[in-house]
């Protein structure tokens, strides 16, 4: 099975752990992990038949199906069901709320759209004004700008948050605290799901195994297993990042897809102007293959 990763990130830990711990092989799968070169590229490669499946945001099938009802991409196997992005400041601010974003210099994520859409959804639900769209540097530069005083707040994932903390900064707001939000799952074409169903079910069982391990394992053990994929990240940052995400309950209890997680993501995308309407859960998610895999 050729599996595409859109980009490398610590919050994708369950996928790397399934590889590192031999879960894919143990469940009967043979997997070749390939860098897709970005989220758009991953979808294009799947539709062109250049890979069997990818992991990415369930926003991708939703967005593409909302624009083209003939699109055949479908998500399955829930993995990251809470938002991994954090709002970081140069110092602790007890009692911070999203209303405090008004009038501040905020650096939003420019690399990917989902965290910005989700924050826009949070602001809309709270009756707060929207933020200007991101138009600038990425997370690494924004992390440095927060610590230097050039930004008041920046949105980022791990390990950039650890860098800010090392310079005296602090987490002001964890976007995971809004609750279930469909953030990462496998996805493939409907034809691909039909053609490789037994192999995909093996991969679902491997992810179930990986998620169970991750919810129970010490952060230090997880960090050590991730070291080959993140040799450029200090061990302390890997450990702290995993511990933070475990505390935020980032990873689901299993690969069954909560409908409310997709609904919340859809509302955020509509609030942000990415879509005009929310598609039905059944149009975007293949829940049956997960039930069959776990039976």
mmCIF file of C-alpha atoms in Angstrom:
data_model
loop_
_atom_site.group_PDB
_atom_site.id
_atom_site.type_symbol
_atom_site.label_atom_id
_atom_site.label_comp_id
_atom_site.label_asym_id
_atom_site.label_seq_id
_atom_site.Cartn_x
_atom_site.Cartn_y
_atom_site.Cartn_z
ATOM 1 C CA UNK A 1 0.000 0.000 0.000
ATOM 2 C CA UNK A 2 1.340 3.425 -0.933
ATOM 3 C CA UNK A 3 0.437 5.846 1.865
ATOM 4 C CA UNK A 4 0.906 9.595 1.369
ATOM 5 C CA UNK A 5 1.736 12.022 4.156
ATOM 6 C CA UNK A 6 0.943 15.661 3.252
ATOM 7 C CA UNK A 7 3.636 17.041 5.557
ATOM 8 C CA UNK A 8 5.493 15.983 8.691
ATOM 9 C CA UNK A 9 4.019 16.924 12.084
ATOM 10 C CA UNK A 10 4.182 15.618 15.650
ATOM 11 C CA UNK A 11 0.406 15.540 15.943
ATOM 12 C CA UNK A 12 0.480 12.807 13.287
ATOM 13 C CA UNK A 13 2.158 10.566 15.888
ATOM 14 C CA UNK A 14 -0.335 7.656 15.590
ATOM 15 C CA UNK A 15 0.672 7.044 11.959
ATOM 16 C CA UNK A 16 4.408 7.078 12.708
ATOM 17 C CA UNK A 17 3.882 4.819 15.725
ATOM 18 C CA UNK A 18 1.996 2.264 13.633
ATOM 19 C CA UNK A 19 5.045 2.138 11.384
ATOM 20 C CA UNK A 20 7.658 2.195 14.173
ATOM 21 C CA UNK A 21 5.939 -0.453 16.315
ATOM 22 C CA UNK A 22 5.228 -2.770 13.392
ATOM 23 C CA UNK A 23 1.447 -2.473 13.693
ATOM 24 C CA UNK A 24 0.890 -2.250 9.935
ATOM 25 C CA UNK A 25 2.835 -5.466 9.358
ATOM 26 C CA UNK A 26 1.302 -7.155 12.398
ATOM 27 C CA UNK A 27 -2.198 -6.544 11.054
ATOM 28 C CA UNK A 28 -1.286 -7.882 7.615
ATOM 29 C CA UNK A 29 -0.380 -4.701 5.764
ATOM 30 C CA UNK A 30 2.713 -3.791 3.784
ATOM 31 C CA UNK A 31 3.032 -0.005 3.682
ATOM 32 C CA UNK A 32 5.287 2.384 1.806
ATOM 33 C CA UNK A 33 5.134 5.877 3.316
ATOM 34 C CA UNK A 34 5.727 8.642 0.760
ATOM 35 C CA UNK A 35 5.889 12.431 1.165
ATOM 36 C CA UNK A 36 3.128 13.942 -0.962
ATOM 37 C CA UNK A 37 4.577 17.433 -1.033
ATOM 38 C CA UNK A 38 1.526 19.168 0.449
ATOM 39 C CA UNK A 39 -2.178 18.655 1.051
ATOM 40 C CA UNK A 40 -3.229 19.688 -2.458
ATOM 41 C CA UNK A 41 -0.621 17.384 -3.979
ATOM 42 C CA UNK A 42 -1.836 14.429 -1.906
ATOM 43 C CA UNK A 43 -5.404 14.807 -3.197
ATOM 44 C CA UNK A 44 -4.184 15.171 -6.774
ATOM 45 C CA UNK A 45 -2.034 12.035 -6.529
ATOM 46 C CA UNK A 46 -4.942 10.005 -5.131
ATOM 47 C CA UNK A 47 -7.277 11.133 -7.891
ATOM 48 C CA UNK A 48 -4.584 10.322 -10.464
ATOM 49 C CA UNK A 49 -4.207 6.787 -9.081
ATOM 50 C CA UNK A 50 -0.616 7.360 -7.979
ATOM 51 C CA UNK A 51 -1.247 6.160 -4.398
ATOM 52 C CA UNK A 52 -3.710 3.995 -2.501
ATOM 53 C CA UNK A 53 -4.542 6.357 0.349
ATOM 54 C CA UNK A 54 -3.366 9.402 2.262
ATOM 55 C CA UNK A 55 -3.853 10.904 5.655
ATOM 56 C CA UNK A 56 -5.054 14.478 5.836
ATOM 57 C CA UNK A 57 -7.844 16.648 7.086
ATOM 58 C CA UNK A 58 -11.405 15.456 6.452
ATOM 59 C CA UNK A 59 -11.816 19.025 5.242
ATOM 60 C CA UNK A 60 -10.282 17.910 1.930
ATOM 61 C CA UNK A 61 -13.077 15.531 0.772
ATOM 62 C CA UNK A 62 -15.682 17.921 2.214
ATOM 63 C CA UNK A 63 -14.265 20.935 0.412
ATOM 64 C CA UNK A 64 -13.777 19.148 -2.910
ATOM 65 C CA UNK A 65 -17.189 17.474 -2.808
ATOM 66 C CA UNK A 66 -18.867 20.802 -1.986
ATOM 67 C CA UNK A 67 -17.327 22.261 -5.137
ATOM 68 C CA UNK A 68 -17.754 19.191 -7.328
ATOM 69 C CA UNK A 69 -20.421 16.623 -6.322
ATOM 70 C CA UNK A 70 -18.792 14.080 -8.660
ATOM 71 C CA UNK A 71 -15.596 14.035 -6.550
ATOM 72 C CA UNK A 72 -15.063 10.515 -5.188
ATOM 73 C CA UNK A 73 -12.740 11.188 -2.238
ATOM 74 C CA UNK A 74 -14.000 9.881 1.118
ATOM 75 C CA UNK A 75 -12.542 9.921 4.615
ATOM 76 C CA UNK A 76 -12.401 6.939 6.947
ATOM 77 C CA UNK A 77 -10.595 5.886 10.151
ATOM 78 C CA UNK A 78 -10.625 8.799 12.595
ATOM 79 C CA UNK A 79 -7.200 9.542 14.095
ATOM 80 C CA UNK A 80 -6.861 13.191 15.209
ATOM 81 C CA UNK A 81 -10.251 14.367 16.416
ATOM 82 C CA UNK A 82 -9.252 17.551 18.232
ATOM 83 C CA UNK A 83 -7.475 20.667 17.002
ATOM 84 C CA UNK A 84 -3.685 20.528 17.622
ATOM 85 C CA UNK A 85 -3.073 24.276 17.196
ATOM 86 C CA UNK A 86 -2.222 26.623 20.050
ATOM 87 C CA UNK A 87 -2.274 30.389 20.534
ATOM 88 C CA UNK A 88 1.053 31.360 22.065
ATOM 89 C CA UNK A 89 2.051 34.612 23.752
ATOM 90 C CA UNK A 90 5.356 36.031 25.014
ATOM 91 C CA UNK A 91 4.273 35.621 28.654
ATOM 92 C CA UNK A 92 1.463 33.969 30.623
ATOM 93 C CA UNK A 93 -1.898 35.763 30.526
ATOM 94 C CA UNK A 94 -4.224 34.218 33.118
ATOM 95 C CA UNK A 95 -7.870 34.517 32.171
ATOM 96 C CA UNK A 96 -7.175 34.984 28.460
ATOM 97 C CA UNK A 97 -10.211 34.550 26.196
ATOM 98 C CA UNK A 98 -10.687 34.831 22.462
ATOM 99 C CA UNK A 99 -12.223 38.277 23.002
ATOM 100 C CA UNK A 100 -8.712 39.414 23.997
ATOM 101 C CA UNK A 101 -7.550 38.917 20.387
ATOM 102 C CA UNK A 102 -9.120 42.257 19.448
ATOM 103 C CA UNK A 103 -6.522 44.925 18.905
ATOM 104 C CA UNK A 104 -3.536 42.592 19.120
ATOM 105 C CA UNK A 105 -0.893 41.717 16.562
ATOM 106 C CA UNK A 106 -1.769 38.112 15.676
ATOM 107 C CA UNK A 107 0.261 35.810 13.450
ATOM 108 C CA UNK A 108 -2.038 33.170 11.971
ATOM 109 C CA UNK A 109 -0.841 29.948 10.383
ATOM 110 C CA UNK A 110 -0.127 30.461 6.686
ATOM 111 C CA UNK A 111 0.990 26.925 5.790
ATOM 112 C CA UNK A 112 -2.429 25.224 6.016
ATOM 113 C CA UNK A 113 -6.003 26.586 6.141
ATOM 114 C CA UNK A 114 -7.813 24.372 8.659
ATOM 115 C CA UNK A 115 -6.569 25.958 11.922
ATOM 116 C CA UNK A 116 -7.464 29.408 10.609
ATOM 117 C CA UNK A 117 -10.926 28.237 9.552
ATOM 118 C CA UNK A 118 -11.495 26.582 12.918
ATOM 119 C CA UNK A 119 -10.485 29.716 14.807
ATOM 120 C CA UNK A 120 -12.794 31.746 12.548
ATOM 121 C CA UNK A 121 -15.580 29.352 13.486
ATOM 122 C CA UNK A 122 -14.839 29.803 17.194
ATOM 123 C CA UNK A 123 -14.942 33.592 16.851
ATOM 124 C CA UNK A 124 -18.207 33.454 14.904
ATOM 125 C CA UNK A 125 -19.860 31.186 17.489
ATOM 126 C CA UNK A 126 -18.758 33.583 20.242
ATOM 127 C CA UNK A 127 -20.136 36.580 18.328
ATOM 128 C CA UNK A 128 -16.653 38.072 17.966
ATOM 129 C CA UNK A 129 -15.295 39.890 14.891
ATOM 130 C CA UNK A 130 -13.176 37.906 12.429
ATOM 131 C CA UNK A 131 -9.406 38.270 12.154
ATOM 132 C CA UNK A 132 -7.704 39.389 8.943
ATOM 133 C CA UNK A 133 -6.635 36.418 6.802
ATOM 134 C CA UNK A 134 -3.042 35.220 7.173
ATOM 135 C CA UNK A 135 -0.648 37.014 4.874
ATOM 136 C CA UNK A 136 2.856 36.536 6.042
ATOM 137 C CA UNK A 137 5.480 34.221 7.421
ATOM 138 C CA UNK A 138 5.023 30.682 8.670
ATOM 139 C CA UNK A 139 4.964 29.204 12.141
ATOM 140 C CA UNK A 140 8.721 29.181 12.695
ATOM 141 C CA UNK A 141 9.016 32.877 11.905
ATOM 142 C CA UNK A 142 5.920 33.719 13.942
ATOM 143 C CA UNK A 143 7.294 31.822 16.943
ATOM 144 C CA UNK A 144 10.442 33.923 16.765
ATOM 145 C CA UNK A 145 8.372 37.098 16.355
ATOM 146 C CA UNK A 146 6.398 36.362 19.525
ATOM 147 C CA UNK A 147 9.541 35.893 21.581
ATOM 148 C CA UNK A 148 11.127 39.056 20.129
ATOM 149 C CA UNK A 149 8.045 41.173 20.796
ATOM 150 C CA UNK A 150 7.140 41.738 17.147
ATOM 151 C CA UNK A 151 3.884 39.800 17.569
ATOM 152 C CA UNK A 152 1.530 39.659 20.541
ATOM 153 C CA UNK A 153 0.084 36.232 19.738
ATOM 154 C CA UNK A 154 0.853 33.511 17.205
ATOM 155 C CA UNK A 155 -0.988 30.370 16.162
ATOM 156 C CA UNK A 156 1.155 27.247 15.838
ATOM 157 C CA UNK A 157 1.485 23.527 16.455
ATOM 158 C CA UNK A 158 4.208 21.589 18.220
ATOM 159 C CA UNK A 159 7.210 21.751 18.465
ATOM 160 C CA UNK A 160 7.065 25.503 17.760
ATOM 161 C CA UNK A 161 5.090 26.008 20.981
ATOM 162 C CA UNK A 162 7.947 24.465 22.967
ATOM 163 C CA UNK A 163 10.358 26.949 21.394
ATOM 164 C CA UNK A 164 8.188 29.846 22.566
ATOM 165 C CA UNK A 165 7.983 28.379 26.067
ATOM 166 C CA UNK A 166 11.766 28.007 26.221
ATOM 167 C CA UNK A 167 12.012 31.765 25.619
ATOM 168 C CA UNK A 168 9.576 32.532 28.453
ATOM 169 C CA UNK A 169 6.340 32.409 26.447
ATOM 170 C CA UNK A 170 3.185 30.506 27.289
ATOM 171 C CA UNK A 171 0.097 28.830 25.863
ATOM 172 C CA UNK A 172 -2.753 31.322 25.964
ATOM 173 C CA UNK A 173 -5.391 29.137 24.335
ATOM 174 C CA UNK A 174 -5.565 25.536 23.104
ATOM 175 C CA UNK A 175 -7.913 25.153 20.143
ATOM 176 C CA UNK A 176 -8.461 21.529 21.217
ATOM 177 C CA UNK A 177 -10.575 22.831 24.088
ATOM 178 C CA UNK A 178 -13.501 23.596 21.761
ATOM 179 C CA UNK A 179 -14.181 19.844 21.691
ATOM 180 C CA UNK A 180 -14.330 17.233 18.969
ATOM 181 C CA UNK A 181 -13.209 18.551 15.576
ATOM 182 C CA UNK A 182 -12.429 16.292 12.617
ATOM 183 C CA UNK A 183 -8.771 16.995 11.981
ATOM 184 C CA UNK A 184 -7.036 13.956 10.520
ATOM 185 C CA UNK A 185 -8.138 10.648 9.020
ATOM 186 C CA UNK A 186 -7.285 8.398 6.133
ATOM 187 C CA UNK A 187 -8.904 9.190 2.813
ATOM 188 C CA UNK A 188 -9.027 7.568 -0.610
ATOM 189 C CA UNK A 189 -11.173 7.435 -3.722
ATOM 190 C CA UNK A 190 -14.331 5.353 -3.594
ATOM 191 C CA UNK A 191 -12.877 3.113 -6.301
ATOM 192 C CA UNK A 192 -9.687 2.708 -4.306
ATOM 193 C CA UNK A 193 -11.613 1.761 -1.175
ATOM 194 C CA UNK A 194 -13.522 -0.882 -3.106
ATOM 195 C CA UNK A 195 -10.421 -2.275 -4.831
ATOM 196 C CA UNK A 196 -8.178 -2.527 -1.748
ATOM 197 C CA UNK A 197 -10.765 -3.118 0.977
ATOM 198 C CA UNK A 198 -9.001 -6.000 2.820
ATOM 199 C CA UNK A 199 -5.692 -4.120 2.870
ATOM 200 C CA UNK A 200 -7.374 -0.928 4.050
ATOM 201 C CA UNK A 201 -9.132 -2.820 6.831
ATOM 202 C CA UNK A 202 -5.724 -4.101 7.969
ATOM 203 C CA UNK A 203 -4.518 -0.502 8.126
ATOM 204 C CA UNK A 204 -7.572 0.521 10.149
ATOM 205 C CA UNK A 205 -6.829 -2.229 12.678
ATOM 206 C CA UNK A 206 -3.215 -1.054 12.836
ATOM 207 C CA UNK A 207 -4.381 2.480 13.610
ATOM 208 C CA UNK A 208 -6.733 1.160 16.287
ATOM 209 C CA UNK A 209 -3.735 -0.549 17.863
ATOM 210 C CA UNK A 210 -1.627 2.598 17.565
ATOM 211 C CA UNK A 211 -4.285 4.835 19.118
ATOM 212 C CA UNK A 212 -4.717 2.471 22.060
ATOM 213 C CA UNK A 213 -0.968 2.444 22.658
ATOM 214 C CA UNK A 214 -0.679 6.227 22.420
ATOM 215 C CA UNK A 215 -3.415 6.871 24.951
ATOM 216 C CA UNK A 216 -1.679 4.700 27.553
ATOM 217 C CA UNK A 217 2.063 5.037 26.881
ATOM 218 C CA UNK A 218 4.332 7.474 28.755
ATOM 219 C CA UNK A 219 5.199 10.521 26.680
ATOM 220 C CA UNK A 220 8.917 9.761 26.964
ATOM 221 C CA UNK A 221 8.416 6.312 25.408
ATOM 222 C CA UNK A 222 6.396 7.782 22.546
ATOM 223 C CA UNK A 223 9.014 10.500 22.002
ATOM 224 C CA UNK A 224 11.752 7.882 21.742
ATOM 225 C CA UNK A 225 9.791 5.912 19.137
ATOM 226 C CA UNK A 226 9.291 9.080 17.091
ATOM 227 C CA UNK A 227 12.990 9.975 17.141
ATOM 228 C CA UNK A 228 13.852 8.489 13.702
ATOM 229 C CA UNK A 229 11.174 10.640 12.046
ATOM 230 C CA UNK A 230 12.014 13.754 14.097
ATOM 231 C CA UNK A 231 15.765 13.650 14.579
ATOM 232 C CA UNK A 232 15.853 17.442 14.148
ATOM 233 C CA UNK A 233 13.526 18.003 17.136
ATOM 234 C CA UNK A 234 15.141 17.949 20.609
ATOM 235 C CA UNK A 235 14.081 14.988 22.728
ATOM 236 C CA UNK A 236 12.694 17.312 25.411
ATOM 237 C CA UNK A 237 10.488 19.058 22.859
ATOM 238 C CA UNK A 238 9.212 15.736 21.509
ATOM 239 C CA UNK A 239 8.375 14.547 25.018
ATOM 240 C CA UNK A 240 6.703 17.800 26.084
ATOM 241 C CA UNK A 241 4.737 18.007 22.841
ATOM 242 C CA UNK A 242 3.378 14.474 23.170
ATOM 243 C CA UNK A 243 2.540 15.005 26.848
ATOM 244 C CA UNK A 244 0.656 18.202 26.000
ATOM 245 C CA UNK A 245 -1.305 16.562 23.224
ATOM 246 C CA UNK A 246 -2.111 13.569 25.414
ATOM 247 C CA UNK A 247 -3.409 15.921 28.116
ATOM 248 C CA UNK A 248 -5.571 17.685 25.520
ATOM 249 C CA UNK A 249 -7.043 14.300 24.476
ATOM 250 C CA UNK A 250 -5.996 15.018 20.903
ATOM 251 C CA UNK A 251 -6.148 11.433 19.682
ATOM 252 C CA UNK A 252 -9.394 9.515 19.632
ATOM 253 C CA UNK A 253 -10.137 6.365 21.577
ATOM 254 C CA UNK A 254 -10.422 4.434 18.322
ATOM 255 C CA UNK A 255 -10.909 4.806 14.571
ATOM 256 C CA UNK A 256 -14.693 5.228 14.610
ATOM 257 C CA UNK A 257 -15.530 8.658 13.202
ATOM 258 C CA UNK A 258 -17.690 10.875 15.469
ATOM 259 C CA UNK A 259 -20.319 12.624 13.298
ATOM 260 C CA UNK A 260 -20.283 15.649 15.605
ATOM 261 C CA UNK A 261 -16.568 16.134 14.871
ATOM 262 C CA UNK A 262 -17.252 16.514 11.151
ATOM 263 C CA UNK A 263 -20.270 18.714 11.814
ATOM 264 C CA UNK A 264 -18.157 21.121 13.883
ATOM 265 C CA UNK A 265 -15.509 21.274 11.175
ATOM 266 C CA UNK A 266 -18.186 21.928 8.556
ATOM 267 C CA UNK A 267 -19.664 24.804 10.578
ATOM 268 C CA UNK A 268 -16.217 26.377 10.898
ATOM 269 C CA UNK A 269 -15.589 26.082 7.157
ATOM 270 C CA UNK A 270 -18.906 27.753 6.377
ATOM 271 C CA UNK A 271 -18.221 30.515 8.927
ATOM 272 C CA UNK A 272 -14.818 31.102 7.352
ATOM 273 C CA UNK A 273 -16.323 31.283 3.851
ATOM 274 C CA UNK A 274 -14.559 28.139 2.603
ATOM 275 C CA UNK A 275 -17.903 26.431 1.846
ATOM 276 C CA UNK A 276 -21.468 27.599 1.393
ATOM 277 C CA UNK A 277 -23.090 24.543 2.960
ATOM 278 C CA UNK A 278 -22.316 21.486 5.099
ATOM 279 C CA UNK A 279 -22.406 18.139 3.335
ATOM 280 C CA UNK A 280 -24.049 15.087 4.929
ATOM 281 C CA UNK A 281 -21.759 12.901 7.019
ATOM 282 C CA UNK A 282 -22.508 9.863 4.832
ATOM 283 C CA UNK A 283 -21.358 11.691 1.701
ATOM 284 C CA UNK A 284 -17.923 12.433 3.141
ATOM 285 C CA UNK A 285 -17.126 9.514 5.458
ATOM 286 C CA UNK A 286 -17.112 5.742 4.889
ATOM 287 C CA UNK A 287 -18.021 4.472 8.346
ATOM 288 C CA UNK A 288 -18.910 0.974 7.136
ATOM 289 C CA UNK A 289 -15.336 -0.058 6.341
ATOM 290 C CA UNK A 290 -14.266 0.778 9.909
ATOM 291 C CA UNK A 291 -17.069 -1.268 11.417
ATOM 292 C CA UNK A 292 -16.181 -4.178 9.136
ATOM 293 C CA UNK A 293 -12.484 -3.902 10.027
ATOM 294 C CA UNK A 294 -13.164 -3.926 13.775
ATOM 295 C CA UNK A 295 -15.856 -6.604 13.742
#
